[in-house]
């Protein structure tokens, strides 16, 4: 059923309603190795930003195990509500601030020590504009962690047939370097999922 695969593809791109709750629940279970890659490569402390936090699951885990002040942006109003509910205490205590925004328009004025994003790169409307904005919002020496599935892996997924920009690790390393970062590729599962760790 082509409409069904299109429906789920759109739910991963911008989750909303009941379908969004189901999609994010599935993501949280499927993507644990990707979240672990964030925990392993993050620079602890300071100001840390999650771009496209979905239901706020990764932020919830990070708040438990790391020091620092956390921020998050997402383009989906439903995801902001869902992540707010999940992380209410951290928001009330001032350790977490969530806002509507996109990778190429980060609505915070302060600089960040670390910015990370998991499974959002496919949906950025303008790759270079996203990298430029992230670099502008990092301190010198700040780290950007881009965690993603490869083109090779996504080409096998029917739900990713339309609406996904798919990249190889080399393409995303080059995009980071073209925008002024020093970058390295860190495999999570060879051929399938990677982190590009970029330093300003
Ligand atoms: C596949 S989900 C990943 C959610 C979360 N990072 C995770 O791994 O559990 C993609 C998320 O990125 C958000 N998103 C899509 N395009 C975005 C953009 N240009 N800037 C910021 N967030 C975006 C979507 O609304 C959605 O919540």
XYZ file of N, CA, C and O in Angstrom, residues 46-48 63 67-72 87-98 108 110 112:
100
model
N 28.681 22.229 30.217
C 28.405 23.379 29.362
C 27.001 23.351 28.792
O 26.082 22.774 29.376
N 26.876 23.956 27.617
C 25.569 24.055 26.959
C 25.491 23.049 25.808
O 26.345 23.063 24.915
N 24.468 22.222 25.834
C 24.342 21.130 24.853
C 22.971 21.237 24.166
O 21.949 21.364 24.843
N 20.066 13.813 30.485
C 19.864 14.601 31.713
C 20.151 13.763 32.957
O 20.588 14.292 33.973
N 26.300 16.073 33.318
C 26.129 17.448 33.791
C 25.899 18.339 32.586
O 26.143 17.948 31.456
N 25.478 19.540 32.864
C 25.337 20.505 31.775
C 23.926 21.040 31.697
O 23.008 20.551 32.370
N 23.787 22.061 30.875
C 22.485 22.673 30.642
C 22.067 22.294 29.229
O 22.847 22.470 28.287
N 20.872 21.755 29.101
C 20.435 21.184 27.829
C 19.384 22.068 27.148
O 18.582 22.736 27.808
N 19.411 22.003 25.812
C 18.476 22.754 24.977
C 18.016 21.818 23.856
O 18.732 20.880 23.500
N 16.848 22.095 23.323
C 16.389 21.286 22.193
C 15.515 22.116 21.270
O 14.800 23.017 21.726
N 9.879 15.571 30.034
C 11.032 16.177 30.734
C 10.615 17.365 31.609
O 11.400 18.283 31.820
N 9.374 17.299 32.126
C 8.808 18.458 32.826
C 9.696 18.936 33.979
O 9.951 20.128 34.138
N 10.195 17.976 34.778
C 10.980 18.371 35.960
C 12.239 19.131 35.570
O 12.597 20.134 36.190
N 12.947 18.636 34.531
C 14.190 19.290 34.087
C 13.900 20.691 33.556
O 14.692 21.620 33.756
N 12.747 20.857 32.901
C 12.378 22.180 32.383
C 12.095 23.122 33.556
O 12.595 24.252 33.610
N 11.333 22.596 34.556
C 10.996 23.433 35.712
C 12.245 23.849 36.492
O 12.325 24.954 37.011
N 13.236 22.952 36.556
C 14.444 23.272 37.337
C 15.435 24.120 36.539
O 16.478 24.504 37.052
N 15.142 24.376 35.256
C 16.015 25.237 34.443
C 17.160 24.494 33.770
O 18.019 25.117 33.154
N 17.176 23.151 33.843
C 18.262 22.401 33.177
C 17.979 22.142 31.711
O 18.863 21.738 30.966
N 16.722 22.344 31.295
C 16.355 22.057 29.902
C 15.425 23.151 29.366
O 14.467 23.537 30.050
N 15.728 23.610 28.157
C 14.872 24.584 27.469
C 14.547 24.026 26.085
O 15.459 23.640 25.351
N 13.267 23.968 25.749
C 12.848 23.474 24.430
C 12.195 24.608 23.640
O 11.527 25.465 24.227
N 18.227 30.354 19.549
C 18.867 30.670 20.841
C 20.021 31.629 20.568
O 20.682 31.528 19.527
N 22.711 32.133 22.826
C 24.012 31.750 23.387
C 24.735 30.745 22.493
O 24.134 30.118 21.625
N 26.991 27.180 22.010
C 26.930 25.833 22.584
C 28.305 25.173 22.564
O 29.110 25.423 21.669
